[in-house]
PDB file of C-alpha atoms in Angstrom:
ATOM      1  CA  UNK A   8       0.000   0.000   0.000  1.00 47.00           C
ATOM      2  CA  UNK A   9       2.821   2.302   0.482  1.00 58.00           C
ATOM      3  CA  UNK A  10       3.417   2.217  -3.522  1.00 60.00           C
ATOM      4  CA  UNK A  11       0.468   3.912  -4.416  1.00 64.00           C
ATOM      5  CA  UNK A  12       0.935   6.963  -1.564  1.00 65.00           C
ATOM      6  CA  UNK A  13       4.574   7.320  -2.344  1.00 62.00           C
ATOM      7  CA  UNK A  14       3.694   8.054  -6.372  1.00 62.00           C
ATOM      8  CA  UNK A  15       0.549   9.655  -5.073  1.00 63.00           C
ATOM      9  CA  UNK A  16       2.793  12.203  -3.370  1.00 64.00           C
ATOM     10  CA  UNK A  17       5.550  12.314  -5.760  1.00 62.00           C
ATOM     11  CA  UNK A  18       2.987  13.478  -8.687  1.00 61.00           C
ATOM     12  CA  UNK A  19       1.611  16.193  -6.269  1.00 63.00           C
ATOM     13  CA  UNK A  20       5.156  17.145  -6.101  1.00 63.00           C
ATOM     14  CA  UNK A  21       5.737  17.685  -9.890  1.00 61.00           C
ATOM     15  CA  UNK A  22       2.926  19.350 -10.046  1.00 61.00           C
ATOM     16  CA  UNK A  23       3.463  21.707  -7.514  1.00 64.00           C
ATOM     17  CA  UNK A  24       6.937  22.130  -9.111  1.00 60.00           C
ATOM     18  CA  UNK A  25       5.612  22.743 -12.534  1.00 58.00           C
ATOM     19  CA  UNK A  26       3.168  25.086 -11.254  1.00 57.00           C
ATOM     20  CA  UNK A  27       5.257  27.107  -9.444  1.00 54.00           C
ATOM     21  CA  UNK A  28       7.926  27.444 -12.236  1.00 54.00           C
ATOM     22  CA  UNK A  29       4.695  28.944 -14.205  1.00 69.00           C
ATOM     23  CA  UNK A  30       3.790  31.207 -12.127  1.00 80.00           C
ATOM     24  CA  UNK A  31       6.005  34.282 -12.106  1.00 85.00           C
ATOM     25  CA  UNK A  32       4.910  37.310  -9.258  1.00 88.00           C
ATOM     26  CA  UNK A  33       6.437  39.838 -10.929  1.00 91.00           C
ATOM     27  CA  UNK A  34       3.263  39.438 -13.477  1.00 91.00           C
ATOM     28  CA  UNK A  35       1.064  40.204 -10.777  1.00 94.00           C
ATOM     29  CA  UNK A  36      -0.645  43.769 -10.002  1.00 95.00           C
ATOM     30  CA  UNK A  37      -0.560  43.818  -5.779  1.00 94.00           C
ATOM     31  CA  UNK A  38      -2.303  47.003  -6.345  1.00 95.00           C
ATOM     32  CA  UNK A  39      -5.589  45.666  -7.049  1.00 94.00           C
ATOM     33  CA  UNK A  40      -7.858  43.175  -5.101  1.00 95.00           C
ATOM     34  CA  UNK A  41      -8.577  40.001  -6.397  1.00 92.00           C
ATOM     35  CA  UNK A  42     -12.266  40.280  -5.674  1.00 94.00           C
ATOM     36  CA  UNK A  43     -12.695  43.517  -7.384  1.00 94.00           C
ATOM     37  CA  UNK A  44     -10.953  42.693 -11.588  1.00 94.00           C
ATOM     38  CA  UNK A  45      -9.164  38.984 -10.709  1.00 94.00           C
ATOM     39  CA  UNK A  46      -7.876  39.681 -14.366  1.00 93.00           C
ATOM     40  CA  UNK A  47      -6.427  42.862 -13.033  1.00 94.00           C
ATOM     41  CA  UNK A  48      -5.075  41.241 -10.161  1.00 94.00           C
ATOM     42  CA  UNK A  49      -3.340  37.872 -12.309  1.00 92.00           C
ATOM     43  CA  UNK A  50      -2.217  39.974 -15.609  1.00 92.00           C
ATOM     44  CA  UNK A  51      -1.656  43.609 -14.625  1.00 94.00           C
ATOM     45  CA  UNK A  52       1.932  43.595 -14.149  1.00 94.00           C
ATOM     46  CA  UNK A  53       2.649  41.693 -17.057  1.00 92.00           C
ATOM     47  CA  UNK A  54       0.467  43.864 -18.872  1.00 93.00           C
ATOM     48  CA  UNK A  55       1.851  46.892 -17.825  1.00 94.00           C
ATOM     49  CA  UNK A  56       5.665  45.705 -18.449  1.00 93.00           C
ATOM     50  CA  UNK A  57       4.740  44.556 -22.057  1.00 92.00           C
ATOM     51  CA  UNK A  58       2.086  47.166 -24.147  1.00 92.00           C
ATOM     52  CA  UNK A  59       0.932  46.356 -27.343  1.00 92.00           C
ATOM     53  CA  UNK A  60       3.806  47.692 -29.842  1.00 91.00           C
ATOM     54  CA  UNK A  61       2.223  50.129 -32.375  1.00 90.00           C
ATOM     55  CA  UNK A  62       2.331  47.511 -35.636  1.00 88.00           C
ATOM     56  CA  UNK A  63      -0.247  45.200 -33.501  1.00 88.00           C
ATOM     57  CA  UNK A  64      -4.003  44.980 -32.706  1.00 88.00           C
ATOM     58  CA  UNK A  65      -2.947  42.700 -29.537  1.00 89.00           C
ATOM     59  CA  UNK A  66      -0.383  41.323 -27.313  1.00 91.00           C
ATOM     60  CA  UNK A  67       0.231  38.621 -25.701  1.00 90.00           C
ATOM     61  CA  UNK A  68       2.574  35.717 -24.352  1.00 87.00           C
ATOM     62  CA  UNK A  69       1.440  33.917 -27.445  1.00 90.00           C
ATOM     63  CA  UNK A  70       2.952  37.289 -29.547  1.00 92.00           C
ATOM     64  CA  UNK A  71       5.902  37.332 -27.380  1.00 88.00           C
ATOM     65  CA  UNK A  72       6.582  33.616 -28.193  1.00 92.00           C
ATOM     66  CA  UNK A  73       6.210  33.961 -32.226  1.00 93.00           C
ATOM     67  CA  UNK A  74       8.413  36.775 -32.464  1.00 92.00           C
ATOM     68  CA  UNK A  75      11.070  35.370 -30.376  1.00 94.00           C
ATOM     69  CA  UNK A  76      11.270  31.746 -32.504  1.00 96.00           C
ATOM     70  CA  UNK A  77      11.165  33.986 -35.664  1.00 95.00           C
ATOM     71  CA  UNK A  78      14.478  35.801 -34.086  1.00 95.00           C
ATOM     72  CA  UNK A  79      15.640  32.635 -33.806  1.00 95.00           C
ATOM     73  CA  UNK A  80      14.894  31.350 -37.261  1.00 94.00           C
ATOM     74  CA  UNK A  81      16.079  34.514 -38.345  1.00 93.00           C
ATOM     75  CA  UNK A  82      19.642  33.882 -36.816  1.00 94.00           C
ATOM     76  CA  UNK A  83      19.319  29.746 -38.477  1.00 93.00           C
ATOM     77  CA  UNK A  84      18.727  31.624 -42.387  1.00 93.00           C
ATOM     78  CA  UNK A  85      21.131  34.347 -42.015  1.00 93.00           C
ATOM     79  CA  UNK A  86      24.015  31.710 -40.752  1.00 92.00           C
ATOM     80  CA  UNK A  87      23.001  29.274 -43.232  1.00 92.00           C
ATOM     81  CA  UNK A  88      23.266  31.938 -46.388  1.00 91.00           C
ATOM     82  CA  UNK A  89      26.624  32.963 -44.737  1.00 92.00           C
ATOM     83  CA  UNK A  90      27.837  29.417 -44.520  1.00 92.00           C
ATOM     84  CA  UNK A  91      31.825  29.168 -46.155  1.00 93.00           C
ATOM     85  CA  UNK A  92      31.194  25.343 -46.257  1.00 94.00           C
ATOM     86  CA  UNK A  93      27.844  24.590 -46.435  1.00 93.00           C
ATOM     87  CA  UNK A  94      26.759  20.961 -46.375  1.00 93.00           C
ATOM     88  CA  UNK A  95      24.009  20.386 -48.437  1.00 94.00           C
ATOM     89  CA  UNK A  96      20.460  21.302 -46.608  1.00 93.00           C
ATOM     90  CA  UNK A  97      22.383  24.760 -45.455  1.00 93.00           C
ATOM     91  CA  UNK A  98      23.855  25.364 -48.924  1.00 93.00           C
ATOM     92  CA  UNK A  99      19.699  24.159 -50.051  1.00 93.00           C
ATOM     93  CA  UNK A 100      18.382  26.589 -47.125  1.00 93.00           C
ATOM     94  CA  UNK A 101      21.133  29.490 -47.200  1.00 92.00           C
ATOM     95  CA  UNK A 102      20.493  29.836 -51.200  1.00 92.00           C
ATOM     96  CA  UNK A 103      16.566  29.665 -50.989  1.00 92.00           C
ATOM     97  CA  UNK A 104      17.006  32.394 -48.352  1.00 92.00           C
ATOM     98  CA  UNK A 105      19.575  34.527 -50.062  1.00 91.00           C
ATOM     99  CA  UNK A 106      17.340  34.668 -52.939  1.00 89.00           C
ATOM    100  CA  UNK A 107      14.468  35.966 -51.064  1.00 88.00           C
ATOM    101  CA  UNK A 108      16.161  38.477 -49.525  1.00 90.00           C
ATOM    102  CA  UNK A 109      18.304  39.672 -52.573  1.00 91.00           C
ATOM    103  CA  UNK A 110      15.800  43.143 -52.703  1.00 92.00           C
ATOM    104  CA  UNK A 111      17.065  44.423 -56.017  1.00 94.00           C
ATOM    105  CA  UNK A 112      16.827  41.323 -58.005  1.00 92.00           C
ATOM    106  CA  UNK A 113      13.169  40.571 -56.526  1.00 91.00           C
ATOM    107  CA  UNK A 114      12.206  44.447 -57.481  1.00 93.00           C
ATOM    108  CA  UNK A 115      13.881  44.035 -61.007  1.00 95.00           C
ATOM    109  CA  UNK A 116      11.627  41.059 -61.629  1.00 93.00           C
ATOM    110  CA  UNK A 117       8.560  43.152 -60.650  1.00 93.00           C
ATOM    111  CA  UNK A 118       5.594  41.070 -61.696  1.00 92.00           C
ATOM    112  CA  UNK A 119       7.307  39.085 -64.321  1.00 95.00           C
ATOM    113  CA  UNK A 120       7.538  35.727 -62.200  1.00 92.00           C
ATOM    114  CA  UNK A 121       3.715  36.358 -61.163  1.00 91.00           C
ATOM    115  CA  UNK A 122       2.424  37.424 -64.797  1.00 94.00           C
ATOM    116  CA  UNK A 123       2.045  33.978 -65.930  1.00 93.00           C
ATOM    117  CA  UNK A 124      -1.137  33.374 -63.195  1.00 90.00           C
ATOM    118  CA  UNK A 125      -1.986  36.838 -63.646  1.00 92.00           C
ATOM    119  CA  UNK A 126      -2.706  36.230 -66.897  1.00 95.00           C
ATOM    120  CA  UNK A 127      -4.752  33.194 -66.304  1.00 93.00           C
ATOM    121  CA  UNK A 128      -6.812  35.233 -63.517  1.00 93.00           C
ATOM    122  CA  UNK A 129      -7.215  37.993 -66.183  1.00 94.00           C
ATOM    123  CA  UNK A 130      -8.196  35.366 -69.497  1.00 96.00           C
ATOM    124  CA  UNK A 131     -11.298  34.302 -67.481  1.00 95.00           C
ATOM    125  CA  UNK A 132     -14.569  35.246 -69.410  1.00 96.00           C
ATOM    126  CA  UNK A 133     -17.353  33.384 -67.422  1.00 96.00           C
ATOM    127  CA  UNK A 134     -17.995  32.788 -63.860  1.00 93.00           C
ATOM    128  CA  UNK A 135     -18.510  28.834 -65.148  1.00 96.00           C
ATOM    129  CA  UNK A 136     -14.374  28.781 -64.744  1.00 96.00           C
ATOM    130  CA  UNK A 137     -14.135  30.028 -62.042  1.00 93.00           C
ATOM    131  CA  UNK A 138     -14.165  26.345 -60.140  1.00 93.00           C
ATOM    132  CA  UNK A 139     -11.305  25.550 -62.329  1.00 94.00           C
ATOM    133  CA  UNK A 140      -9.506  28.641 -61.698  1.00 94.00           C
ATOM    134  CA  UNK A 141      -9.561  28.117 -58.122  1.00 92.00           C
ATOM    135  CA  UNK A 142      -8.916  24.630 -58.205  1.00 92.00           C
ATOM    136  CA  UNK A 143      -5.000  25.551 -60.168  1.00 93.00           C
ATOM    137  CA  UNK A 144      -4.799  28.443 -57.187  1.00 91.00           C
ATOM    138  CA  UNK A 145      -5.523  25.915 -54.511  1.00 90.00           C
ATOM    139  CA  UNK A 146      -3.753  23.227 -55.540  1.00 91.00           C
ATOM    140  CA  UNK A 147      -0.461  25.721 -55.407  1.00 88.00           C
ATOM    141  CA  UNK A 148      -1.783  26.337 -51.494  1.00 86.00           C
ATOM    142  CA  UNK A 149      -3.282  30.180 -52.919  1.00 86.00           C
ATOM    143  CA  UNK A 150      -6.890  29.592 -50.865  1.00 84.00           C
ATOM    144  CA  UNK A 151      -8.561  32.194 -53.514  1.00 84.00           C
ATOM    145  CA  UNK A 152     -12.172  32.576 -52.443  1.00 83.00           C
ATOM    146  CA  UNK A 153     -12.218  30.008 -49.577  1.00 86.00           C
ATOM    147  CA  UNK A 154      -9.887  26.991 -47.646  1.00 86.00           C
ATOM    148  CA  UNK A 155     -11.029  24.129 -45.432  1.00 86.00           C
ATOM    149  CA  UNK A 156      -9.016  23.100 -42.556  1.00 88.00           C
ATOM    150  CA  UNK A 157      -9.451  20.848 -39.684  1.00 91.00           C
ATOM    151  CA  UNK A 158     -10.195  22.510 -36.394  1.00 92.00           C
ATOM    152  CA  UNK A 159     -11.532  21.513 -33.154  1.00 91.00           C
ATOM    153  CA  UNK A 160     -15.147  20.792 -32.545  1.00 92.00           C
ATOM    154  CA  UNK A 161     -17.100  22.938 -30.952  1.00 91.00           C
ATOM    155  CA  UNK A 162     -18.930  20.994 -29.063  1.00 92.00           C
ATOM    156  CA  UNK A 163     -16.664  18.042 -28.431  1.00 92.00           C
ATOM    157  CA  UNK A 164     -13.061  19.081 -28.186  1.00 88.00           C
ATOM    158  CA  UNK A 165     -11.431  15.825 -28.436  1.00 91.00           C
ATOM    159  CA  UNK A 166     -12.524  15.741 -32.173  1.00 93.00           C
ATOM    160  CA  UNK A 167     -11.825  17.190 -35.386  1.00 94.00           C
ATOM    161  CA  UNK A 168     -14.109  18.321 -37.791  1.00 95.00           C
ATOM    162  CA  UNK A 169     -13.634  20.160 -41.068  1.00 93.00           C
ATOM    163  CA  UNK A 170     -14.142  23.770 -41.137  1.00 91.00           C
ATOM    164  CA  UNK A 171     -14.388  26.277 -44.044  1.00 89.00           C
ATOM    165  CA  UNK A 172     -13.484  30.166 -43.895  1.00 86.00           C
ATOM    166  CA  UNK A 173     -13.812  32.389 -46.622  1.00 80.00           C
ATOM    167  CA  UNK A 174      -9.938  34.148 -47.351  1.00 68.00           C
ATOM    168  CA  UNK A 175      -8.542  37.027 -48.511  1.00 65.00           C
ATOM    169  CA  UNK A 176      -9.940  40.152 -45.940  1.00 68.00           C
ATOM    170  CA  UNK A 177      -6.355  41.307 -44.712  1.00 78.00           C
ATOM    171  CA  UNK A 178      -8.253  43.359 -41.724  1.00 80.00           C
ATOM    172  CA  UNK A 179      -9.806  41.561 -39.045  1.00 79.00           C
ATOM    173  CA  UNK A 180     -13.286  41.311 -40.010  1.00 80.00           C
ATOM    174  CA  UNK A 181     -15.736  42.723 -42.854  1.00 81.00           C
ATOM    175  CA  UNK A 182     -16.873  45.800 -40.194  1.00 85.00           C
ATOM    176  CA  UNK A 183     -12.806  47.142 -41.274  1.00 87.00           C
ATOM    177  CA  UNK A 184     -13.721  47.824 -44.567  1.00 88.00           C
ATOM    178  CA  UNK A 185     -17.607  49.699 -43.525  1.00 91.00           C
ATOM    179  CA  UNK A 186     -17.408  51.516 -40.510  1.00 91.00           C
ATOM    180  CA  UNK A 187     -17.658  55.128 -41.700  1.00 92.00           C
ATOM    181  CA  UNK A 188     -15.927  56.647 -38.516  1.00 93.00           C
ATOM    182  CA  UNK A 189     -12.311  58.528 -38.667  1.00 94.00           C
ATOM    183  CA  UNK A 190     -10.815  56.389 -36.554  1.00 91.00           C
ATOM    184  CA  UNK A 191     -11.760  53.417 -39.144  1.00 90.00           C
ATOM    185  CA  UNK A 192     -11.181  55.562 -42.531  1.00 92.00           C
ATOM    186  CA  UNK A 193      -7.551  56.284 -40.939  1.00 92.00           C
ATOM    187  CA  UNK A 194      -6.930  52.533 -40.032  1.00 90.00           C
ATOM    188  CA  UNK A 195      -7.963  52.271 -44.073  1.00 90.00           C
ATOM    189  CA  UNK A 196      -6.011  54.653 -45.187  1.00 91.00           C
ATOM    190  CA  UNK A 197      -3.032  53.156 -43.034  1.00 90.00           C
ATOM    191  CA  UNK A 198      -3.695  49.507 -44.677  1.00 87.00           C
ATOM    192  CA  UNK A 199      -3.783  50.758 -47.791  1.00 86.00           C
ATOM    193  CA  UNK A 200      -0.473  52.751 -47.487  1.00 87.00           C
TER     194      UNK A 200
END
């Protein structure tokens, strides 16, 4: 019987370990009472030690997470393209990435490598191809018009189900592009800048 006590107590143990490395006081706002904005109370310090930076609708640890692996990946291209021997997958990478970033041969080929598709898009004469047409784009991961995915369900978040979205709004949501107020026609006139 002592078997089952002794893991008993070693899994409250890690637990208690792994929640205290999680929880970090400094994120805390002491200033206000738990019972009066909890949220206030768990996320205030963090909150106020990390504000949204201008080029972002939100923040969050999520935010603070993406932009630190992208550093990170940054630092894996840029050594990879500077590479003096380069076995294969960083001479593969470092090239792939040197061409991306080579500014003045992407602006001299303007459109050229797109006008191919463009054309395509622009030769349609019915809506009757448009199936096809989006069929090509999709198949070369372009999600004109729509994309399905798999996301959670709902209702039951052990499964998947498929889901559908409709693509290409580069604001948040349709309201962006309607709301007649200045703050919205200057967030419009931003984008579009």
């Amino acid at each position: 019987m002592k078997t089952p006590a002794l893991a008993a107590g070693a899994a409250l143990l890690l637990l208690q370990a792994s929640l205290h490395a999680q929880v970090d006081p400094k994120n805390f706002d002491l200033t206000t009472k738990p019972a009066d904005d909890f949220y206030q109370y768990a996320d205030g310090g963090w909150i106020k030690d990390n504000p949204i930076p201008p080029a972002y609708a939100r923040w969050s640890v999520d935010n603070e997470v993406d932009e630190r692996n992208k550093a990170h990946l940054h630092a894996i291209l840029d050594a990879a393209a500077a590479a003096k021997d380069p076995d294969f997958i960083q001479k593969l990478v470092g090239d792939f990435y040197a061409t991306g970033m080579d500014v003045a041969a992407v602006d001299k080929a303007g459109l050229a490598p797109l006008q191919p598709a463009l054309d395509r898009i622009a030769g349609l004469t019915s809506p009757a191809q448009l199936p096809a047409a989006f069929a090509r784009l999709h198949l070369l991961d372009i999600f004109a018009g729509f994309y399905f995915s798999n996301e959670a369900d709902p209702g039951d978040s052990s499964l998947e189900i498929a889901g559908a979205g409709q693509s290409g709004l580069g604001l948040p949501d349709r309201d962006y592009y309607f709301r007649d107020d200045d703050h919205s026609k200057q967030i419009r006139a931003q984008y579009v800048a």
